[in-house]
């Protein structure tokens, strides 16, 4: 066991950190305040190869691996968490096509996502199907050579800006989990409308509701076979959860860095506030939260790179990292006091953004359910 990063991964960290500090940090506060979607950054992150980290060279990737993607996700989220979401919106659909798509689907659709030329998204959640994916109501009914899709997908990142989407719907509802199918669709085609949704944080990552009304999907839009959808969805979520967990570590780190810097500079009662044991107690907890979450993320990523099952480890990483981000952001805000609460400083943004990690890509409670039910023998997380 070696806890040091390889030379290659250390170089990835430097590249991602410099990118984040030069390209994202200067306008992060303004982008968040104004809710700007940084389309230019989607393309630039494609140009530097971030989305390609887990994609083979033949489809435009570098195949550096999941550890590289975790490192990139952490560095981006440390500077502006909302921009980290762009990674998953490109990589998630590309990975799903890679796992379950035909050669033609891979050849046609993966490279534009990896280059950041086509903007991606994925549509699982519905108004009455959040944690309970199988409760979705969307249907895709065979029609002529293709399918007709009807249904509403909500809380979809990139809904208003995406060109393409991976969408899950029932082709045979009577079969329950085994009747769900996955599709790759063109969101510029007729029959789909979008409504923007407002939220507490992650303002530079647009979120919306997509309504499909007799939306036609050509035959070649089906990913894998009819009925494969639920398993494809779980596979997809297992991989996007990992980069999401790494993003949460980035927010936990940003909050810890802000708290330590402030404690070393702010003086009250004739001394630096870092000299008070109550502040030291909080900082120690923040560091342990961050470090333990990062180790769990690295373990899940290492297993993915070794092509070993890692659903259980990914759920542990996602749960620990989401809680670390929320704990550290809350603790940093208390240490900075009024400066933490002020919108002139980034800590209140870290707190708003941190809360999303306890909800997206499977809530903290869903991760705990997966972890505990595995321990109790009710169902295996790794299969
Ligand atoms: O027996 P079978 O052949 O029917 O198969 C069952 C099971 O073996 C069937 O599915 C199979 N299965 C899996 N197969 C492969 C289950 N899990 C897996 C897997 N990981 N791999 C049914 O299984 P089940 O356990 O009975 O299913 P369930 O109880 O209906 O649901 C399970 C569970 C609760 C874990 C699932 O619904 C779930 O993960 N829910 C959370 C939903 C979620 O994560 N949503 C996130 C939406 S996307 C998002 O947030 C975007 C954010 C963007 C960003 O910030 O990055």
PDB file of C-alpha atoms in Angstrom, residues 196-326:
ATOM      1  CA  UNK A 196     -35.607  26.544 -14.957  1.00  0.00           C
ATOM      2  CA  UNK A 197     -35.510  25.795 -11.219  1.00  0.00           C
ATOM      3  CA  UNK A 198     -33.992  28.106  -8.594  1.00  0.00           C
ATOM      4  CA  UNK A 199     -31.904  26.751  -5.755  1.00  0.00           C
ATOM      5  CA  UNK A 200     -29.889  27.701  -2.657  1.00  0.00           C
ATOM      6  CA  UNK A 201     -26.399  27.096  -4.066  1.00  0.00           C
ATOM      7  CA  UNK A 202     -24.482  25.862  -7.113  1.00  0.00           C
ATOM      8  CA  UNK A 203     -25.871  28.851  -9.022  1.00  0.00           C
ATOM      9  CA  UNK A 204     -23.442  28.495 -11.931  1.00  0.00           C
ATOM     10  CA  UNK A 205     -24.805  25.038 -12.620  1.00  0.00           C
ATOM     11  CA  UNK A 206     -28.258  25.448 -14.184  1.00  0.00           C
ATOM     12  CA  UNK A 207     -30.992  23.101 -12.963  1.00  0.00           C
ATOM     13  CA  UNK A 208     -34.349  22.503 -14.617  1.00  0.00           C
ATOM     14  CA  UNK A 209     -37.336  20.368 -15.353  1.00  0.00           C
ATOM     15  CA  UNK A 210     -37.639  18.606 -18.719  1.00  0.00           C
ATOM     16  CA  UNK A 211     -41.060  17.630 -20.026  1.00  0.00           C
ATOM     17  CA  UNK A 212     -41.188  15.125 -22.865  1.00  0.00           C
ATOM     18  CA  UNK A 213     -44.474  15.263 -24.760  1.00  0.00           C
ATOM     19  CA  UNK A 214     -44.702  12.597 -27.470  1.00  0.00           C
ATOM     20  CA  UNK A 215     -40.971  13.022 -27.976  1.00  0.00           C
ATOM     21  CA  UNK A 216     -39.702  10.709 -30.712  1.00  0.00           C
ATOM     22  CA  UNK A 217     -36.536   8.677 -30.060  1.00  0.00           C
ATOM     23  CA  UNK A 218     -35.080   6.965 -33.148  1.00  0.00           C
ATOM     24  CA  UNK A 219     -34.280   3.249 -32.791  1.00  0.00           C
ATOM     25  CA  UNK A 220     -30.557   3.950 -32.407  1.00  0.00           C
ATOM     26  CA  UNK A 221     -31.274   5.967 -29.211  1.00  0.00           C
ATOM     27  CA  UNK A 222     -31.781   2.832 -27.101  1.00  0.00           C
ATOM     28  CA  UNK A 223     -28.658   2.116 -25.005  1.00  0.00           C
ATOM     29  CA  UNK A 224     -28.117  -1.606 -24.512  1.00  0.00           C
ATOM     30  CA  UNK A 225     -31.246  -3.743 -24.544  1.00  0.00           C
ATOM     31  CA  UNK A 226     -34.805  -2.987 -23.446  1.00  0.00           C
ATOM     32  CA  UNK A 227     -35.006  -3.746 -19.727  1.00  0.00           C
ATOM     33  CA  UNK A 228     -31.316  -3.010 -19.018  1.00  0.00           C
ATOM     34  CA  UNK A 229     -32.125   0.525 -17.800  1.00  0.00           C
ATOM     35  CA  UNK A 230     -32.178   0.069 -14.008  1.00  0.00           C
ATOM     36  CA  UNK A 231     -28.824  -1.718 -13.930  1.00  0.00           C
ATOM     37  CA  UNK A 232     -27.333   0.855 -16.322  1.00  0.00           C
ATOM     38  CA  UNK A 233     -28.705   3.598 -14.057  1.00  0.00           C
ATOM     39  CA  UNK A 234     -27.133   2.073 -10.924  1.00  0.00           C
ATOM     40  CA  UNK A 235     -23.843   1.637 -12.786  1.00  0.00           C
ATOM     41  CA  UNK A 236     -23.998   5.241 -13.978  1.00  0.00           C
ATOM     42  CA  UNK A 237     -24.741   6.564 -10.472  1.00  0.00           C
ATOM     43  CA  UNK A 238     -21.926   4.535  -8.955  1.00  0.00           C
ATOM     44  CA  UNK A 239     -19.442   6.361 -11.179  1.00  0.00           C
ATOM     45  CA  UNK A 240     -20.896   9.865 -10.975  1.00  0.00           C
ATOM     46  CA  UNK A 241     -21.129   9.492  -7.169  1.00  0.00           C
ATOM     47  CA  UNK A 242     -17.390   9.039  -7.008  1.00  0.00           C
ATOM     48  CA  UNK A 243     -16.548  12.311  -8.715  1.00  0.00           C
ATOM     49  CA  UNK A 244     -19.316  13.992  -6.708  1.00  0.00           C
ATOM     50  CA  UNK A 245     -17.700  12.670  -3.489  1.00  0.00           C
ATOM     51  CA  UNK A 246     -14.340  14.046  -4.615  1.00  0.00           C
ATOM     52  CA  UNK A 247     -16.024  17.406  -5.236  1.00  0.00           C
ATOM     53  CA  UNK A 248     -17.368  17.374  -1.680  1.00  0.00           C
ATOM     54  CA  UNK A 249     -13.803  16.810  -0.425  1.00  0.00           C
ATOM     55  CA  UNK A 250     -12.844  19.921  -2.403  1.00  0.00           C
ATOM     56  CA  UNK A 251     -15.485  21.999  -0.595  1.00  0.00           C
ATOM     57  CA  UNK A 252     -14.425  20.551   2.784  1.00  0.00           C
ATOM     58  CA  UNK A 253     -10.852  21.559   1.965  1.00  0.00           C
ATOM     59  CA  UNK A 254     -11.767  25.085   0.828  1.00  0.00           C
ATOM     60  CA  UNK A 255     -13.659  25.642   4.099  1.00  0.00           C
ATOM     61  CA  UNK A 256     -10.804  24.242   6.205  1.00  0.00           C
ATOM     62  CA  UNK A 257      -8.244  26.402   4.386  1.00  0.00           C
ATOM     63  CA  UNK A 258     -10.361  29.527   4.923  1.00  0.00           C
ATOM     64  CA  UNK A 259     -10.800  28.728   8.634  1.00  0.00           C
ATOM     65  CA  UNK A 260      -7.086  28.076   9.232  1.00  0.00           C
ATOM     66  CA  UNK A 261      -6.014  31.237   7.394  1.00  0.00           C
ATOM     67  CA  UNK A 262      -8.482  33.348   9.360  1.00  0.00           C
ATOM     68  CA  UNK A 263      -7.561  31.766  12.729  1.00  0.00           C
ATOM     69  CA  UNK A 264      -3.911  32.599  12.026  1.00  0.00           C
ATOM     70  CA  UNK A 265      -4.651  36.222  11.279  1.00  0.00           C
ATOM     71  CA  UNK A 266      -7.628  37.370  13.373  1.00  0.00           C
ATOM     72  CA  UNK A 267      -6.794  38.694  16.862  1.00  0.00           C
ATOM     73  CA  UNK A 268      -9.242  38.935  19.773  1.00  0.00           C
ATOM     74  CA  UNK A 269      -8.590  39.296  23.504  1.00  0.00           C
ATOM     75  CA  UNK A 270      -4.924  40.075  22.732  1.00  0.00           C
ATOM     76  CA  UNK A 271      -4.057  36.934  20.758  1.00  0.00           C
ATOM     77  CA  UNK A 272      -4.612  35.133  17.470  1.00  0.00           C
ATOM     78  CA  UNK A 273      -7.910  33.252  17.693  1.00  0.00           C
ATOM     79  CA  UNK A 274      -6.066  30.076  16.600  1.00  0.00           C
ATOM     80  CA  UNK A 275      -4.481  30.111  20.067  1.00  0.00           C
ATOM     81  CA  UNK A 276      -7.853  29.402  21.680  1.00  0.00           C
ATOM     82  CA  UNK A 277      -8.422  25.712  22.335  1.00  0.00           C
ATOM     83  CA  UNK A 278     -12.040  25.879  21.175  1.00  0.00           C
ATOM     84  CA  UNK A 279     -10.831  26.980  17.729  1.00  0.00           C
ATOM     85  CA  UNK A 280      -8.132  24.263  17.761  1.00  0.00           C
ATOM     86  CA  UNK A 281     -10.767  21.658  18.614  1.00  0.00           C
ATOM     87  CA  UNK A 282     -12.854  22.709  15.609  1.00  0.00           C
ATOM     88  CA  UNK A 283      -9.880  22.816  13.244  1.00  0.00           C
ATOM     89  CA  UNK A 284      -8.754  19.335  14.324  1.00  0.00           C
ATOM     90  CA  UNK A 285     -12.242  17.975  13.585  1.00  0.00           C
ATOM     91  CA  UNK A 286     -12.291  19.690  10.185  1.00  0.00           C
ATOM     92  CA  UNK A 287      -8.949  18.193   9.191  1.00  0.00           C
ATOM     93  CA  UNK A 288      -9.958  14.680  10.226  1.00  0.00           C
ATOM     94  CA  UNK A 289     -13.311  14.972   8.409  1.00  0.00           C
ATOM     95  CA  UNK A 290     -11.558  16.101   5.220  1.00  0.00           C
ATOM     96  CA  UNK A 291      -8.693  13.602   5.338  1.00  0.00           C
ATOM     97  CA  UNK A 292     -10.844  10.579   6.142  1.00  0.00           C
ATOM     98  CA  UNK A 293     -13.274  11.446   3.350  1.00  0.00           C
ATOM     99  CA  UNK A 294     -10.390  11.853   0.888  1.00  0.00           C
ATOM    100  CA  UNK A 295      -8.939   8.446   1.834  1.00  0.00           C
ATOM    101  CA  UNK A 296     -12.339   6.808   1.231  1.00  0.00           C
ATOM    102  CA  UNK A 297     -12.594   8.579  -2.143  1.00  0.00           C
ATOM    103  CA  UNK A 298      -9.108   7.405  -3.103  1.00  0.00           C
ATOM    104  CA  UNK A 299      -9.904   3.826  -2.106  1.00  0.00           C
ATOM    105  CA  UNK A 300     -13.092   3.773  -4.186  1.00  0.00           C
ATOM    106  CA  UNK A 301     -11.199   5.334  -7.118  1.00  0.00           C
ATOM    107  CA  UNK A 302      -8.311   2.863  -6.818  1.00  0.00           C
ATOM    108  CA  UNK A 303     -10.778  -0.054  -6.904  1.00  0.00           C
ATOM    109  CA  UNK A 304     -12.423   1.423 -10.029  1.00  0.00           C
ATOM    110  CA  UNK A 305      -9.004   1.717 -11.674  1.00  0.00           C
ATOM    111  CA  UNK A 306      -8.309  -1.926 -10.808  1.00  0.00           C
ATOM    112  CA  UNK A 307     -11.692  -2.788 -12.391  1.00  0.00           C
ATOM    113  CA  UNK A 308     -12.903  -4.198  -9.078  1.00  0.00           C
ATOM    114  CA  UNK A 309     -16.448  -3.754  -7.709  1.00  0.00           C
ATOM    115  CA  UNK A 310     -16.621  -0.596  -5.589  1.00  0.00           C
ATOM    116  CA  UNK A 311     -20.290   0.325  -5.024  1.00  0.00           C
ATOM    117  CA  UNK A 312     -19.988  -0.151  -1.262  1.00  0.00           C
ATOM    118  CA  UNK A 313     -16.767   1.870  -1.068  1.00  0.00           C
ATOM    119  CA  UNK A 314     -18.247   4.588  -3.308  1.00  0.00           C
ATOM    120  CA  UNK A 315     -21.293   4.906  -1.052  1.00  0.00           C
ATOM    121  CA  UNK A 316     -19.004   5.200   1.993  1.00  0.00           C
ATOM    122  CA  UNK A 317     -16.938   7.855   0.215  1.00  0.00           C
ATOM    123  CA  UNK A 318     -19.993   9.806  -0.938  1.00  0.00           C
ATOM    124  CA  UNK A 319     -21.565   9.753   2.536  1.00  0.00           C
ATOM    125  CA  UNK A 320     -18.365  10.702   4.375  1.00  0.00           C
ATOM    126  CA  UNK A 321     -17.445  13.438   1.900  1.00  0.00           C
ATOM    127  CA  UNK A 322     -20.905  15.049   1.787  1.00  0.00           C
ATOM    128  CA  UNK A 323     -20.984  15.184   5.592  1.00  0.00           C
ATOM    129  CA  UNK A 324     -17.393  16.489   5.736  1.00  0.00           C
ATOM    130  CA  UNK A 325     -18.237  19.304   3.317  1.00  0.00           C
ATOM    131  CA  UNK A 326     -21.308  20.350   5.318  1.00  0.00           C
TER     132      UNK A 326
END
